[in-house]
Amino acid sequence: TLQSLSLVIQLGHPLGQRCGYGHVGHKDFVVIHTNSIHQVTLWFCGCGRKPALKRTQLLRASWWPATPLNPQTCAMIQVLRQFQTLNLQGKLSVYNFYHTLELQTDGTGLLKVPVSLTVLNIPVDRFLIFVLGSNAIILSNGEGVPPYLNGEKGG
């Protein structure tokens, strides 16, 4: 795992900089990415009079937390968009998508994958609701089609 390789991810600071007031996230923090499911060591920024909430720091890094309070798992926005595309175009279920990620994480099936299908469902559902709600608001305001639905980056 990335955690066993001593990788430490510091949120809220440029790459390579540590926060003097940082605090460690959950000891078995899990990040779901397009290439596999990773366990990482994560530090949250504690700078300023009122440091940003953990979920805010994760979202700023394009990581979608599975829970809003004390997150232990998150899915990267890229993997959520990838699932959305595969689901809409290829009718791929969350179940099959999860098992693909599980195989990419450990193709032998000998190691325990650090997150379950149920945990993946939470950020997927919330992300899709957010995207649908955002599109409805944008379209109802008469602002036209959101840029990311036109194939542009962003949003």
PDB file of C-alpha atoms in Angstrom:
ATOM      1  CA  THR A   1       0.000   0.000   0.000  1.00  0.00           C
ATOM      2  CA  LEU A   2       0.997   3.621  -0.308  1.00  0.00           C
ATOM      3  CA  GLN A   3       0.812   3.768   3.484  1.00  0.00           C
ATOM      4  CA  SER A   4       3.348   0.941   3.840  1.00  0.00           C
ATOM      5  CA  LEU A   5       5.667   2.886   1.508  1.00  0.00           C
ATOM      6  CA  SER A   6       5.553   5.774   4.049  1.00  0.00           C
ATOM      7  CA  LEU A   7       3.724   8.165   1.735  1.00  0.00           C
ATOM      8  CA  VAL A   8       2.221  11.049   3.733  1.00  0.00           C
ATOM      9  CA  ILE A   9      -0.352  13.316   2.094  1.00  0.00           C
ATOM     10  CA  GLN A  10      -0.650  16.813   3.586  1.00  0.00           C
ATOM     11  CA  LEU A  11      -3.825  18.695   2.694  1.00  0.00           C
ATOM     12  CA  GLY A  12      -3.988  22.477   2.496  1.00  0.00           C
ATOM     13  CA  HIS A  13      -0.314  23.063   1.642  1.00  0.00           C
ATOM     14  CA  PRO A  14       1.841  22.888  -1.496  1.00  0.00           C
ATOM     15  CA  LEU A  15       3.378  19.531  -2.357  1.00  0.00           C
ATOM     16  CA  GLY A  16       6.266  18.720  -0.043  1.00  0.00           C
ATOM     17  CA  GLN A  17       5.325  21.208   2.683  1.00  0.00           C
ATOM     18  CA  ARG A  18       4.130  20.059   6.100  1.00  0.00           C
ATOM     19  CA  CYS A  19       1.699  21.985   8.288  1.00  0.00           C
ATOM     20  CA  GLY A  20       3.101  23.000  11.653  1.00  0.00           C
ATOM     21  CA  TYR A  21      -0.376  22.701  13.151  1.00  0.00           C
ATOM     22  CA  GLY A  22      -1.525  19.659  11.183  1.00  0.00           C
ATOM     23  CA  HIS A  23      -3.277  16.647  12.629  1.00  0.00           C
ATOM     24  CA  VAL A  24      -3.374  13.121  11.324  1.00  0.00           C
ATOM     25  CA  GLY A  25      -6.504  11.669   9.741  1.00  0.00           C
ATOM     26  CA  HIS A  26      -7.897   8.214  10.452  1.00  0.00           C
ATOM     27  CA  LYS A  27      -5.089   5.657  10.799  1.00  0.00           C
ATOM     28  CA  ASP A  28      -6.483   3.569   7.929  1.00  0.00           C
ATOM     29  CA  PHE A  29      -7.651   6.351   5.619  1.00  0.00           C
ATOM     30  CA  VAL A  30      -8.803   4.947   2.274  1.00  0.00           C
ATOM     31  CA  VAL A  31      -8.755   6.736  -1.084  1.00  0.00           C
ATOM     32  CA  ILE A  32     -10.666   5.241  -4.006  1.00  0.00           C
ATOM     33  CA  HIS A  33      -8.914   6.170  -7.258  1.00  0.00           C
ATOM     34  CA  THR A  34      -9.364   5.152 -10.898  1.00  0.00           C
ATOM     35  CA  ASN A  35      -6.389   2.775 -10.695  1.00  0.00           C
ATOM     36  CA  SER A  36      -7.226   1.030  -7.376  1.00  0.00           C
ATOM     37  CA  ILE A  37      -8.200   1.437  -3.743  1.00  0.00           C
ATOM     38  CA  HIS A  38      -5.378   2.871  -1.608  1.00  0.00           C
ATOM     39  CA  GLN A  39      -4.664   3.093   2.115  1.00  0.00           C
ATOM     40  CA  VAL A  40      -2.803   6.313   2.859  1.00  0.00           C
ATOM     41  CA  THR A  41      -1.470   8.372   5.737  1.00  0.00           C
ATOM     42  CA  LEU A  42      -3.294  11.696   5.611  1.00  0.00           C
ATOM     43  CA  TRP A  43      -2.657  14.921   7.498  1.00  0.00           C
ATOM     44  CA  PHE A  44      -5.220  17.711   7.715  1.00  0.00           C
ATOM     45  CA  CYS A  45      -4.157  21.353   7.893  1.00  0.00           C
ATOM     46  CA  GLY A  46      -4.677  23.089  11.227  1.00  0.00           C
ATOM     47  CA  CYS A  47      -3.430  26.561  10.252  1.00  0.00           C
ATOM     48  CA  GLY A  48      -5.316  29.760  10.925  1.00  0.00           C
ATOM     49  CA  ARG A  49      -7.703  30.884  13.624  1.00  0.00           C
ATOM     50  CA  LYS A  50     -10.416  28.616  12.333  1.00  0.00           C
ATOM     51  CA  PRO A  51      -9.003  25.770  10.228  1.00  0.00           C
ATOM     52  CA  ALA A  52     -11.139  24.459   7.384  1.00  0.00           C
ATOM     53  CA  LEU A  53     -13.335  21.462   8.122  1.00  0.00           C
ATOM     54  CA  LYS A  54     -11.923  18.066   7.158  1.00  0.00           C
ATOM     55  CA  ARG A  55     -14.561  17.604   4.466  1.00  0.00           C
ATOM     56  CA  THR A  56     -13.745  21.034   3.025  1.00  0.00           C
ATOM     57  CA  GLN A  57     -10.039  20.223   2.849  1.00  0.00           C
ATOM     58  CA  LEU A  58     -10.829  16.934   1.104  1.00  0.00           C
ATOM     59  CA  LEU A  59     -13.151  18.610  -1.417  1.00  0.00           C
ATOM     60  CA  ARG A  60     -10.519  21.260  -2.178  1.00  0.00           C
ATOM     61  CA  ALA A  61      -8.178  18.401  -3.094  1.00  0.00           C
ATOM     62  CA  SER A  62     -10.914  16.919  -5.356  1.00  0.00           C
ATOM     63  CA  TRP A  63     -11.566  14.072  -2.943  1.00  0.00           C
ATOM     64  CA  TRP A  64     -15.240  13.307  -2.209  1.00  0.00           C
ATOM     65  CA  PRO A  65     -15.632  12.178   1.436  1.00  0.00           C
ATOM     66  CA  ALA A  66     -17.885   9.192   2.124  1.00  0.00           C
ATOM     67  CA  THR A  67     -19.164  10.886   5.286  1.00  0.00           C
ATOM     68  CA  PRO A  68     -19.288  14.582   6.204  1.00  0.00           C
ATOM     69  CA  LEU A  69     -18.057  14.113   9.784  1.00  0.00           C
ATOM     70  CA  ASN A  70     -14.739  12.419  10.563  1.00  0.00           C
ATOM     71  CA  PRO A  71     -14.229  10.949   7.085  1.00  0.00           C
ATOM     72  CA  GLN A  72     -12.259   7.709   6.869  1.00  0.00           C
ATOM     73  CA  THR A  73     -12.826   7.048   3.176  1.00  0.00           C
ATOM     74  CA  CYS A  74     -13.087   9.218   0.099  1.00  0.00           C
ATOM     75  CA  ALA A  75     -13.385   8.803  -3.637  1.00  0.00           C
ATOM     76  CA  MET A  76     -11.452  11.027  -5.989  1.00  0.00           C
ATOM     77  CA  ILE A  77     -13.638  13.142  -8.264  1.00  0.00           C
ATOM     78  CA  GLN A  78     -11.985  11.451 -11.284  1.00  0.00           C
ATOM     79  CA  VAL A  79     -13.211   8.003 -10.223  1.00  0.00           C
ATOM     80  CA  LEU A  80     -16.737   9.341  -9.605  1.00  0.00           C
ATOM     81  CA  ARG A  81     -16.824  10.953 -13.056  1.00  0.00           C
ATOM     82  CA  GLN A  82     -15.431   7.772 -14.587  1.00  0.00           C
ATOM     83  CA  PHE A  83     -18.167   5.724 -12.924  1.00  0.00           C
ATOM     84  CA  GLN A  84     -20.830   8.219 -14.027  1.00  0.00           C
ATOM     85  CA  THR A  85     -19.698   7.941 -17.660  1.00  0.00           C
ATOM     86  CA  LEU A  86     -19.453   4.143 -17.587  1.00  0.00           C
ATOM     87  CA  ASN A  87     -22.831   3.914 -15.879  1.00  0.00           C
ATOM     88  CA  LEU A  88     -24.570   6.215 -18.356  1.00  0.00           C
ATOM     89  CA  GLN A  89     -22.890   4.896 -21.504  1.00  0.00           C
ATOM     90  CA  GLY A  90     -22.314   1.258 -20.644  1.00  0.00           C
ATOM     91  CA  LYS A  91     -24.928   0.673 -17.946  1.00  0.00           C
ATOM     92  CA  LEU A  92     -22.164  -0.453 -15.557  1.00  0.00           C
ATOM     93  CA  SER A  93     -23.430  -1.029 -12.014  1.00  0.00           C
ATOM     94  CA  VAL A  94     -21.663   0.120  -8.849  1.00  0.00           C
ATOM     95  CA  TYR A  95     -21.231  -3.575  -8.006  1.00  0.00           C
ATOM     96  CA  ASN A  96     -19.275  -4.312 -11.209  1.00  0.00           C
ATOM     97  CA  PHE A  97     -17.314  -1.059 -10.965  1.00  0.00           C
ATOM     98  CA  TYR A  98     -16.301  -1.891  -7.386  1.00  0.00           C
ATOM     99  CA  HIS A  99     -15.174  -5.391  -8.350  1.00  0.00           C
ATOM    100  CA  THR A 100     -13.066  -3.926 -11.160  1.00  0.00           C
ATOM    101  CA  LEU A 101     -11.359  -1.621  -8.640  1.00  0.00           C
ATOM    102  CA  GLU A 102     -10.981  -4.560  -6.271  1.00  0.00           C
ATOM    103  CA  LEU A 103      -9.191  -6.580  -8.972  1.00  0.00           C
ATOM    104  CA  GLN A 104      -6.964  -3.617  -9.824  1.00  0.00           C
ATOM    105  CA  THR A 105      -6.055  -3.310  -6.138  1.00  0.00           C
ATOM    106  CA  ASP A 106      -5.258  -7.008  -5.734  1.00  0.00           C
ATOM    107  CA  GLY A 107      -5.587  -9.232  -8.771  1.00  0.00           C
ATOM    108  CA  THR A 108      -4.857 -12.378  -6.758  1.00  0.00           C
ATOM    109  CA  GLY A 109      -7.786 -11.993  -4.381  1.00  0.00           C
ATOM    110  CA  LEU A 110      -5.495 -12.913  -1.476  1.00  0.00           C
ATOM    111  CA  LEU A 111      -5.385  -9.514   0.222  1.00  0.00           C
ATOM    112  CA  LYS A 112      -8.302  -7.881   1.985  1.00  0.00           C
ATOM    113  CA  VAL A 113      -9.387  -4.747   0.117  1.00  0.00           C
ATOM    114  CA  PRO A 114      -9.648  -1.933   2.699  1.00  0.00           C
ATOM    115  CA  VAL A 115     -13.135  -0.760   1.697  1.00  0.00           C
ATOM    116  CA  SER A 116     -16.401  -2.495   0.885  1.00  0.00           C
ATOM    117  CA  LEU A 117     -18.965  -2.051  -1.861  1.00  0.00           C
ATOM    118  CA  THR A 118     -21.333  -0.413   0.647  1.00  0.00           C
ATOM    119  CA  VAL A 119     -18.776   2.303   1.404  1.00  0.00           C
ATOM    120  CA  LEU A 120     -18.302   3.027  -2.323  1.00  0.00           C
ATOM    121  CA  ASN A 121     -22.066   3.459  -2.746  1.00  0.00           C
ATOM    122  CA  ILE A 122     -22.154   6.440  -0.357  1.00  0.00           C
ATOM    123  CA  PRO A 123     -19.891   8.872  -2.285  1.00  0.00           C
ATOM    124  CA  VAL A 124     -21.261   7.657  -5.639  1.00  0.00           C
ATOM    125  CA  ASP A 125     -24.853   8.372  -4.577  1.00  0.00           C
ATOM    126  CA  ARG A 126     -24.010  11.773  -3.064  1.00  0.00           C
ATOM    127  CA  PHE A 127     -21.927  12.799  -6.063  1.00  0.00           C
ATOM    128  CA  LEU A 128     -24.651  11.872  -8.549  1.00  0.00           C
ATOM    129  CA  ILE A 129     -27.282  13.708  -6.490  1.00  0.00           C
ATOM    130  CA  PHE A 130     -24.987  16.745  -6.338  1.00  0.00           C
ATOM    131  CA  VAL A 131     -24.379  16.699 -10.103  1.00  0.00           C
ATOM    132  CA  LEU A 132     -28.081  16.288 -10.888  1.00  0.00           C
ATOM    133  CA  GLY A 133     -29.029  19.014  -8.421  1.00  0.00           C
ATOM    134  CA  SER A 134     -26.374  21.377  -9.781  1.00  0.00           C
ATOM    135  CA  ASN A 135     -27.565  20.791 -13.327  1.00  0.00           C
ATOM    136  CA  ALA A 136     -31.175  21.441 -12.343  1.00  0.00           C
ATOM    137  CA  ILE A 137     -30.239  24.710 -10.628  1.00  0.00           C
ATOM    138  CA  ILE A 138     -28.093  25.900 -13.546  1.00  0.00           C
ATOM    139  CA  LEU A 139     -30.727  25.008 -16.120  1.00  0.00           C
ATOM    140  CA  SER A 140     -33.569  26.528 -14.077  1.00  0.00           C
ATOM    141  CA  ASN A 141     -31.610  29.783 -13.739  1.00  0.00           C
ATOM    142  CA  GLY A 142     -31.449  30.060 -17.512  1.00  0.00           C
ATOM    143  CA  GLU A 143     -27.660  29.879 -17.537  1.00  0.00           C
ATOM    144  CA  GLY A 144     -27.651  27.176 -20.180  1.00  0.00           C
ATOM    145  CA  VAL A 145     -25.776  23.913 -20.198  1.00  0.00           C
ATOM    146  CA  PRO A 146     -23.075  23.519 -17.530  1.00  0.00           C
ATOM    147  CA  PRO A 147     -19.557  23.589 -19.034  1.00  0.00           C
ATOM    148  CA  TYR A 148     -18.678  20.036 -17.961  1.00  0.00           C
ATOM    149  CA  LEU A 149     -21.723  18.679 -19.815  1.00  0.00           C
ATOM    150  CA  ASN A 150     -20.414  20.330 -22.981  1.00  0.00           C
ATOM    151  CA  GLY A 151     -17.138  18.437 -22.615  1.00  0.00           C
ATOM    152  CA  GLU A 152     -15.267  21.352 -21.061  1.00  0.00           C
ATOM    153  CA  LYS A 153     -13.163  20.863 -17.934  1.00  0.00           C
ATOM    154  CA  GLY A 154     -14.298  22.246 -14.613  1.00  0.00           C
ATOM    155  CA  GLY A 155     -17.570  22.154 -12.702  1.00  0.00           C
TER     156      GLY A 155
END
